[in-house]
Tab-separated table of C-alpha atoms in Angstrom:
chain	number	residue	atom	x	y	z
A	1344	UNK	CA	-209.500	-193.639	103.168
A	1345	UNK	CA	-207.986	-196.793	104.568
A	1346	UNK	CA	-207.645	-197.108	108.043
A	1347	UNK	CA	-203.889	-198.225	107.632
A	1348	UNK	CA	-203.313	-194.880	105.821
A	1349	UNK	CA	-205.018	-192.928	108.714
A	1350	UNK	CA	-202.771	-194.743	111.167
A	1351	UNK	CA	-199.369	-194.046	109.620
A	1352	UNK	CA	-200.396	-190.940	108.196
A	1353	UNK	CA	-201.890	-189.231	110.435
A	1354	UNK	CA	-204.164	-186.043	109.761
A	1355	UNK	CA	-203.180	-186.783	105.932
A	1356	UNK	CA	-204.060	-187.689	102.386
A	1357	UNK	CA	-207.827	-186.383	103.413
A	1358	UNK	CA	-208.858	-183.214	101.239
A	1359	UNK	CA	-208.385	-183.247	97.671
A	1360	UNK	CA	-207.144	-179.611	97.643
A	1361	UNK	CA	-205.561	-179.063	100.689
A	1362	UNK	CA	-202.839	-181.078	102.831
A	1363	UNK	CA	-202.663	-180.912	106.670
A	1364	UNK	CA	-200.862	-177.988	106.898
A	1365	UNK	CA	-203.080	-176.278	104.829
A	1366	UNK	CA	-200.744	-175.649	101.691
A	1367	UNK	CA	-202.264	-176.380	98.133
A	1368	UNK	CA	-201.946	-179.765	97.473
A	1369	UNK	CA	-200.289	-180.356	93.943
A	1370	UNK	CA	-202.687	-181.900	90.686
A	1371	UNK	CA	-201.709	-182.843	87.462
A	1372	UNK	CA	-203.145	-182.555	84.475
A	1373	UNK	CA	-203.388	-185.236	81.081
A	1374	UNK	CA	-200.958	-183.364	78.979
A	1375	UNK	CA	-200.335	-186.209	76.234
A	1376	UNK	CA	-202.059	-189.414	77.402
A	1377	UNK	CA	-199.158	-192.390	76.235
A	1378	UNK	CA	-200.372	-195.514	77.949
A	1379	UNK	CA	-203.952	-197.011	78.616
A	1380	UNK	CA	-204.246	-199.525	80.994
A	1381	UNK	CA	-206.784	-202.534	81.032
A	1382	UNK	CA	-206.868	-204.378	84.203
A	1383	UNK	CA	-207.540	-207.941	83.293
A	1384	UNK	CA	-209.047	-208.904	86.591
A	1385	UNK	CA	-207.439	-209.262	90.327
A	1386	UNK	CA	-207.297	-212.969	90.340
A	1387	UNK	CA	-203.871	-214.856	90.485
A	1388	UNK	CA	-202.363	-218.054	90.457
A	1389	UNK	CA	-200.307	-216.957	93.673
A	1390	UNK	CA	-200.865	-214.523	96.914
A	1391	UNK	CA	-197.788	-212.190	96.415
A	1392	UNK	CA	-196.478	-210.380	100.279
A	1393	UNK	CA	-197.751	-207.051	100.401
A	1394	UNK	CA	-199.427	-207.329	96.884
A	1395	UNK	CA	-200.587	-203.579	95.973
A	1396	UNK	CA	-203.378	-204.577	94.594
A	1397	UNK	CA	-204.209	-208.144	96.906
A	1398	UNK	CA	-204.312	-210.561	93.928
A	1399	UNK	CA	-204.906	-214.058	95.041
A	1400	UNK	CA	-206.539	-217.192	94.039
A	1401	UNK	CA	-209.820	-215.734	95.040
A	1402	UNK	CA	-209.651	-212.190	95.024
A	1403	UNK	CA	-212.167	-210.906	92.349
A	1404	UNK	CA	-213.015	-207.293	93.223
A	1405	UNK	CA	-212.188	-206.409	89.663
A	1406	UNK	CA	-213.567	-208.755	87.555
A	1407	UNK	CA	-212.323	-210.031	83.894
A	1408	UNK	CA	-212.073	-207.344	81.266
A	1409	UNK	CA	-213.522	-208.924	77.626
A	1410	UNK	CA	-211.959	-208.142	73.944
A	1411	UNK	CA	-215.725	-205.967	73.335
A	1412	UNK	CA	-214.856	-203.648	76.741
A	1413	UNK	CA	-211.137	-203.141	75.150
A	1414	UNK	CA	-212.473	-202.451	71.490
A	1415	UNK	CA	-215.069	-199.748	73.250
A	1416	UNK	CA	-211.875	-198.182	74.467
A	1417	UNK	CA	-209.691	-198.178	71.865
A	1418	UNK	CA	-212.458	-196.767	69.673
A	1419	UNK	CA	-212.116	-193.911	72.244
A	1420	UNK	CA	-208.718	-193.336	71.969
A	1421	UNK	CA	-209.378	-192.687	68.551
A	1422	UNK	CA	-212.327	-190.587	69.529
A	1423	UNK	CA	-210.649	-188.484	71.622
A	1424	UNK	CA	-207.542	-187.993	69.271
A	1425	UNK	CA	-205.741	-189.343	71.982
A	1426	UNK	CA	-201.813	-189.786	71.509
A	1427	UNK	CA	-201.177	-193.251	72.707
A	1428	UNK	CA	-198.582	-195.464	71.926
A	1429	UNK	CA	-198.927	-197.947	74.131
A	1430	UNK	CA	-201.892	-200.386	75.649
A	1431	UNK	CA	-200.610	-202.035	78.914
A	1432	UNK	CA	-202.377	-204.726	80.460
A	1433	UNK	CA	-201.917	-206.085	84.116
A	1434	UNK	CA	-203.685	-207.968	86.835
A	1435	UNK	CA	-204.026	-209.813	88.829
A	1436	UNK	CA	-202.308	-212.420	86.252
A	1437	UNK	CA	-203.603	-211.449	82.812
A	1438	UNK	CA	-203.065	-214.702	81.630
A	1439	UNK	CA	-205.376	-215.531	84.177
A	1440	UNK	CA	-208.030	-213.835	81.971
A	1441	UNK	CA	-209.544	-216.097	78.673
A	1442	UNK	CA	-209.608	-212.907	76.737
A	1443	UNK	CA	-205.811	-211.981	77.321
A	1444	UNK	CA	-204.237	-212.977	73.830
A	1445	UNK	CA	-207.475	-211.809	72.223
A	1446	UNK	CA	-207.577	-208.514	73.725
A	1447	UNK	CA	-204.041	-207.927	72.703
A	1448	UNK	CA	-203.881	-209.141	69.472
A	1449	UNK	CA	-207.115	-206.107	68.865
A	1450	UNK	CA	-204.716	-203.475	70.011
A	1451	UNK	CA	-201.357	-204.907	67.794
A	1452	UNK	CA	-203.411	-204.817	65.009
A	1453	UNK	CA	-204.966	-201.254	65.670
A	1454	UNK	CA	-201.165	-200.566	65.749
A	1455	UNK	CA	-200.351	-199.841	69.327
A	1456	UNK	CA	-197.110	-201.379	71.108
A	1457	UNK	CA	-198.344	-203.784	73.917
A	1458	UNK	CA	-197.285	-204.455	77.080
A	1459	UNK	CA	-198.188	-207.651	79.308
A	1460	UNK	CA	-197.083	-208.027	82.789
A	1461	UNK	CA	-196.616	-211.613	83.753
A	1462	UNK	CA	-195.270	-213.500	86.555
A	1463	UNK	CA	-194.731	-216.180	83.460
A	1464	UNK	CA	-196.380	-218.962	85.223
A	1465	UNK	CA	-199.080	-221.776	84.674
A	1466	UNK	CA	-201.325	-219.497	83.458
A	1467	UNK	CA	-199.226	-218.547	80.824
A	1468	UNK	CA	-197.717	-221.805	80.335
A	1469	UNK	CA	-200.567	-223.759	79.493
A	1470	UNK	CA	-200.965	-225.389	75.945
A	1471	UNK	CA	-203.486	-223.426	74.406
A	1472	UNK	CA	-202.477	-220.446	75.983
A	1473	UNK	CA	-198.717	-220.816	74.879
A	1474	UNK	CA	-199.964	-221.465	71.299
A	1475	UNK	CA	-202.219	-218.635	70.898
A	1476	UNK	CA	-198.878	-216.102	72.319
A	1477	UNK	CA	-196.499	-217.860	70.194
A	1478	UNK	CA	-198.995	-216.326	66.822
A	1479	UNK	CA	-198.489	-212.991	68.409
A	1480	UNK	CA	-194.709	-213.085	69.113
A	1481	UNK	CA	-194.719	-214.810	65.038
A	1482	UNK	CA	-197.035	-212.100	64.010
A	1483	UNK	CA	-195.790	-208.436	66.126
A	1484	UNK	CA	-192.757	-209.511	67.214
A	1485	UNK	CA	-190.884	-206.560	69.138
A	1486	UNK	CA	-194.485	-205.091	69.050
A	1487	UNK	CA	-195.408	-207.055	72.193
A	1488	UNK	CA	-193.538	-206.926	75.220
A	1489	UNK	CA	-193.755	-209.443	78.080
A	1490	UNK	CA	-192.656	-207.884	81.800
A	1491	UNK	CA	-191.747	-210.523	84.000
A	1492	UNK	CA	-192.316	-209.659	87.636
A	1493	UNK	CA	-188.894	-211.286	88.939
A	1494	UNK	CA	-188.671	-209.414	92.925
A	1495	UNK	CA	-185.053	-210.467	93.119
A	1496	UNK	CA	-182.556	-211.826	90.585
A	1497	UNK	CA	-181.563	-214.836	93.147
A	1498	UNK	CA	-183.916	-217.683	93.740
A	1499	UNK	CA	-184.632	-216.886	97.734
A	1500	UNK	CA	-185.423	-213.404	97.974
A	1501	UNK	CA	-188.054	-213.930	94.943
A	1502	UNK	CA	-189.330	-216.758	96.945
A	1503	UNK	CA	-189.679	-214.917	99.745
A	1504	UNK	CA	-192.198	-213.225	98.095
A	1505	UNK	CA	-194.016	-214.925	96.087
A	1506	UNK	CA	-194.003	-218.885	97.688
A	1507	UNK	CA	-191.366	-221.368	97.306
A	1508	UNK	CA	-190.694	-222.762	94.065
A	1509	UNK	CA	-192.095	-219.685	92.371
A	1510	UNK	CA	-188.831	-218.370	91.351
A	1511	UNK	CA	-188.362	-221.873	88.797
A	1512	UNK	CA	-191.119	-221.877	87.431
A	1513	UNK	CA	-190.931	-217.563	86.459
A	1514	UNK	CA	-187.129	-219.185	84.718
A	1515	UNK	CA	-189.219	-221.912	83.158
A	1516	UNK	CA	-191.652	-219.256	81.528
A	1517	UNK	CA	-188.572	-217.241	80.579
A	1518	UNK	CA	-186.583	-219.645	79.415
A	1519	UNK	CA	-189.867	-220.550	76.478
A	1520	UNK	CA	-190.538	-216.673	75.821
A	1521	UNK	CA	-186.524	-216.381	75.078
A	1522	UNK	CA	-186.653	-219.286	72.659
A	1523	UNK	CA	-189.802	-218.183	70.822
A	1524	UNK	CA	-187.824	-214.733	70.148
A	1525	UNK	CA	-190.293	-212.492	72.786
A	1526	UNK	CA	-189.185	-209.467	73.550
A	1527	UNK	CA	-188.846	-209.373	77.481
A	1528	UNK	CA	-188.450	-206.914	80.277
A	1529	UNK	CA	-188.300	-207.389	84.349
A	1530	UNK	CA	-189.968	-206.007	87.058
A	1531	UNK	CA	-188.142	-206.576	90.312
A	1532	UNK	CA	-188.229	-204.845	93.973
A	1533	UNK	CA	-186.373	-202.471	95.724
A	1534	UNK	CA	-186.660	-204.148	98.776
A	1535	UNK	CA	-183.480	-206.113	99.622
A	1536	UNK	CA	-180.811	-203.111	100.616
A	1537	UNK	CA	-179.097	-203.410	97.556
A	1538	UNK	CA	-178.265	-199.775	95.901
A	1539	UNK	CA	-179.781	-199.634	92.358
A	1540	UNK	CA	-175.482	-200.735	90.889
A	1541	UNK	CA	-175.631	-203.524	92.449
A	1542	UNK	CA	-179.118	-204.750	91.785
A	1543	UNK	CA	-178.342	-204.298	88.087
A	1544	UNK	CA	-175.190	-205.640	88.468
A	1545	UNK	CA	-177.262	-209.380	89.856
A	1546	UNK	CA	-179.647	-208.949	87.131
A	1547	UNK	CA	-176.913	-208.131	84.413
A	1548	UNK	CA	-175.247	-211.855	85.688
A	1549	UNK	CA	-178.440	-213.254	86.047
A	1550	UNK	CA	-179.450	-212.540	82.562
A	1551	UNK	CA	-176.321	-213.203	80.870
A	1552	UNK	CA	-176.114	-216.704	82.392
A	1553	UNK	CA	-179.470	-217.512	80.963
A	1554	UNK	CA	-179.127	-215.487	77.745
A	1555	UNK	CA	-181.818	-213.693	78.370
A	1556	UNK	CA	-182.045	-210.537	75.870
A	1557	UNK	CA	-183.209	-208.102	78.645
A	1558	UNK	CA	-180.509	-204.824	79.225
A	1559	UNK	CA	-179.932	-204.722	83.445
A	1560	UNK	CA	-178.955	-200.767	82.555
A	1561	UNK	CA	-181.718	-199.396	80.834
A	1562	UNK	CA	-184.478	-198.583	83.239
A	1563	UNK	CA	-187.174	-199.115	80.821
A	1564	UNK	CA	-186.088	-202.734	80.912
A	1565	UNK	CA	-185.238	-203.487	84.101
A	1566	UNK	CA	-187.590	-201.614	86.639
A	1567	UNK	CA	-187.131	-201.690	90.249
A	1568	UNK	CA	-189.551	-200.480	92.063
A	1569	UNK	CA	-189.536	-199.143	95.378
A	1570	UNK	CA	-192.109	-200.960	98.170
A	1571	UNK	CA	-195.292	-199.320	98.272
A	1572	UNK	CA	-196.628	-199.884	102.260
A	1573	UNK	CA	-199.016	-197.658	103.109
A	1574	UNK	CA	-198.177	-198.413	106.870
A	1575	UNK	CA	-194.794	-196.130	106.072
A	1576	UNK	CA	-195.410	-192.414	106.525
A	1577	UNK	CA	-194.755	-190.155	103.713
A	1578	UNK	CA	-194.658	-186.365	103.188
A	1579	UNK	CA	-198.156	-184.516	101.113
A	1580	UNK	CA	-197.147	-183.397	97.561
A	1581	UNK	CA	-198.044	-179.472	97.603
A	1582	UNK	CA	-197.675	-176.719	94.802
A	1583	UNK	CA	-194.172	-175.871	96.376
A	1584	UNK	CA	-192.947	-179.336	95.487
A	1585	UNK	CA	-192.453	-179.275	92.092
A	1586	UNK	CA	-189.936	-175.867	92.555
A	1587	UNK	CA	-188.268	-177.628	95.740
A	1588	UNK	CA	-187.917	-181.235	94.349
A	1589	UNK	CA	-186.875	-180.188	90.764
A	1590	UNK	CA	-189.358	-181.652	89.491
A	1591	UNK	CA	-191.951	-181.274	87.167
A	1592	UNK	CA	-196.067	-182.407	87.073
A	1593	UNK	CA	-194.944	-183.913	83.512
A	1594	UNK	CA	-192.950	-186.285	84.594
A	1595	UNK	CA	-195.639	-188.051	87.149
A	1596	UNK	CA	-197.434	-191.381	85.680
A	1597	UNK	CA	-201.258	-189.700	85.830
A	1598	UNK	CA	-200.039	-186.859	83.259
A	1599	UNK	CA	-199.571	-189.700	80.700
A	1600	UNK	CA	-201.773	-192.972	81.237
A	1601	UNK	CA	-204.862	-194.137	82.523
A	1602	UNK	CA	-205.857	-197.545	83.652
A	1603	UNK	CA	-209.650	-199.228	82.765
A	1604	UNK	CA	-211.178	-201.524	85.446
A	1605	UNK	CA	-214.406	-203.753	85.850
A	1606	UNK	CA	-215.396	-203.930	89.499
A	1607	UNK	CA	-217.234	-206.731	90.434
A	1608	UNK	CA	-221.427	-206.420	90.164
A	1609	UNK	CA	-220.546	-203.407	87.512
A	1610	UNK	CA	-222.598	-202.785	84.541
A	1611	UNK	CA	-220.031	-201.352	82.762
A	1612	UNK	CA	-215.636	-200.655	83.159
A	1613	UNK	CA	-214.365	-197.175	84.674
A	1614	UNK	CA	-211.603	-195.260	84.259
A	1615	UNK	CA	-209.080	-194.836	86.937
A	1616	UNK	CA	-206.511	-192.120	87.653
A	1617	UNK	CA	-203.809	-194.719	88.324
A	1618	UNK	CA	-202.626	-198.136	87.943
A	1619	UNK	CA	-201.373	-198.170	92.144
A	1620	UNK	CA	-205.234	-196.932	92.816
A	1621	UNK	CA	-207.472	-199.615	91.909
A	1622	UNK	CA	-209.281	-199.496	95.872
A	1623	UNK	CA	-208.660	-195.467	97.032
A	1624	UNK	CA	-211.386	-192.986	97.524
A	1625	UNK	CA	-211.675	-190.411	94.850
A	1626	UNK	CA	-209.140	-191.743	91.973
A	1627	UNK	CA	-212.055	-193.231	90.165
A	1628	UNK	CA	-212.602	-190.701	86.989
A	1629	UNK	CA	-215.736	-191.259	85.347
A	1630	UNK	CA	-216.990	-194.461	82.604
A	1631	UNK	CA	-215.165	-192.709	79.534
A	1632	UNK	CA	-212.229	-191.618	78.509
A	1633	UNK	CA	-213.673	-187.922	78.059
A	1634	UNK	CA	-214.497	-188.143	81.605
A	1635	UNK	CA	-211.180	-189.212	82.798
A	1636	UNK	CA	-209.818	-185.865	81.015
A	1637	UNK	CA	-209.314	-184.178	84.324
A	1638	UNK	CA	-207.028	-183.081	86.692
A	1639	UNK	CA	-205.564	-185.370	89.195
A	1640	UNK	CA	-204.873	-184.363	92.898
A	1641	UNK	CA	-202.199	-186.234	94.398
A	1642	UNK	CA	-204.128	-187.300	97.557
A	1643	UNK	CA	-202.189	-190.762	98.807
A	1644	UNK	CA	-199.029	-192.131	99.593
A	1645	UNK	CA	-198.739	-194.155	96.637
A	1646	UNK	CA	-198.253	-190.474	94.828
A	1647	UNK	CA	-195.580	-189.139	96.955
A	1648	UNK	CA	-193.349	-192.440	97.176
A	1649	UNK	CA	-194.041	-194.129	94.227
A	1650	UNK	CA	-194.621	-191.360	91.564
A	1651	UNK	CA	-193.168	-188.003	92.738
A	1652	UNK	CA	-190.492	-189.026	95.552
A	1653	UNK	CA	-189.313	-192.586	93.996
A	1654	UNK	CA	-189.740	-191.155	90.171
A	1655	UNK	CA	-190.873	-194.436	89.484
A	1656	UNK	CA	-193.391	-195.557	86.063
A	1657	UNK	CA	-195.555	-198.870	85.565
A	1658	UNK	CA	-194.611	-197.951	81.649
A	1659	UNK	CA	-191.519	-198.344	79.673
């Protein structure tokens, strides 16, 4: 485990099965997989503050996935009888990755909804990328979905973030998906002390005075996030949770997705428990979907904040 984790955790998050206290730790199981994953690769155009998964300009522990890794997969899915709906690829900055168009395009025609997730920058707003999108948004339409990481709905907290200037350039991007008819959605962070009404409220504005088409009420649209710092310490999941909480194993992402990865200097892609997990100890699952059938103890922080505690999903 990280030493960061060790630090603010103390005596946590270190057997699979048990928590500190010695109380079960809680699992979950893949009841009706809904989302797979593809990692595109960890490189960025930008270097993001406190970026879960360190994407920069030269970060390239997971290397770029190709359209013949994501057809192996989906041939899986169909192998496996698997019930997905939806293929979901991230980064790094997908569009980052030559293949990214490609690699969706396979799973829109296979039938699948798809979901990108963009910061909506060069990358994406180069010529022969832009031309080879606009076909898809011609050809799928409402099929495709492009999720715009926005942090903050004004132009300084975004910044903040993500480097000055960035927060233009993501409106630029927007502003050309909204007049080629994409269908958009926003990912921004709960980071500024703003309760969830009022953050919606800024987006709601913020969208109507650029027309955007994206709803500020429906979470599926808008998603905040809470922070994930692993410097903050957070309680274990256990068994007893799920009665105490009100909550249910069901509802937590790992009961319904699964994210594919190529690590750098790997033969082949593997199969991860979790989209937040690309780096932890024991989340990787095997090189096949059949593999990556099993249970999933919630053994890091990301799985009490994020998933269980903050109820958050990287899907719609």
């Amino acid at each position: 485990m990280d030493q960061r984790i060790e630090m603010a955790n103390q005596g946590k998050f270190l057997d699979a099965m048990v928590t500190a206290d010695g109380s079960q730790r809680a699992t979950v199981a893949l009841r009706a997989p809904q989302t797979l994953w593809f990692n595109t690769g960890t490189l960025c155009n930008i270097t993001c503050v406190n970026c879960y998964i360190e994407s920069s300009p030269t970060n390239n522990r997971l290397t770029y996935m190709t359209t013949a890794e994501v057809t192996e997969f989906l041939d899986q899915i169909a192998d496996r009888a698997w019930p997905v709906r939806e293929i979901g690829f991230t980064g790094g900055e997908p569009f980052m990755n030559p293949d990214i168009c490609d690699m969706a395009r396979v799973a829109l025609r296979r039938g699948y909804e798809v979901l990108i997730l963009t910061n909506a920058m060069r990358p994406m707003m180069r010529n022969g990328v832009r031309a080879q999108l606009s076909d898809l948004i011609d050809e799928f339409g409402d099929k495709l979905t492009l999720r715009i990481s926005l942090d903050h709905w004004r132009a300084a907290q975004h910044d903040e973030i993500r480097g000055k200037g960035a927060f233009a350039k993501t409106i630029e991007g927007m502003e050309w998906l909204r007049d080629k008819g994409a269908r958009m959605a926003v990912a921004g962070r709960a980071l500024w002390g703003e309760s969830d009404s009022e953050a919606r409220a800024g987006y709601g504005a913020f969208f109507a005075a650029h027309h955007f088409n994206v709803d500020a009420q429906d979470p599926g649209m808008t998603i905040l996030f809470p922070e994930m710092d692993e410097m903050i310490e957070v309680p274990e999941i256990t068994t007893a949770c799920w009665g105490i909480l009100d909550k249910s194993p069901k509802d937590v992402m790992c009961s319904s997705s699964r994210m594919v990865v190529k690590r750098k200097g790997a033969d082949r892609p593997t199969v991860l428990a979790c989209t937040l997990l690309p780096y932890a100890d024991g989340f990787d699952m095997g090189a096949t979907l059949q593999e990556a059938e099993k249970d999933v103890a919630l053994n890091h922080p990301h799985c009490a904040k994020f998933c269980v505690l903050g109820g958050a999903s990287c899907s719609a």
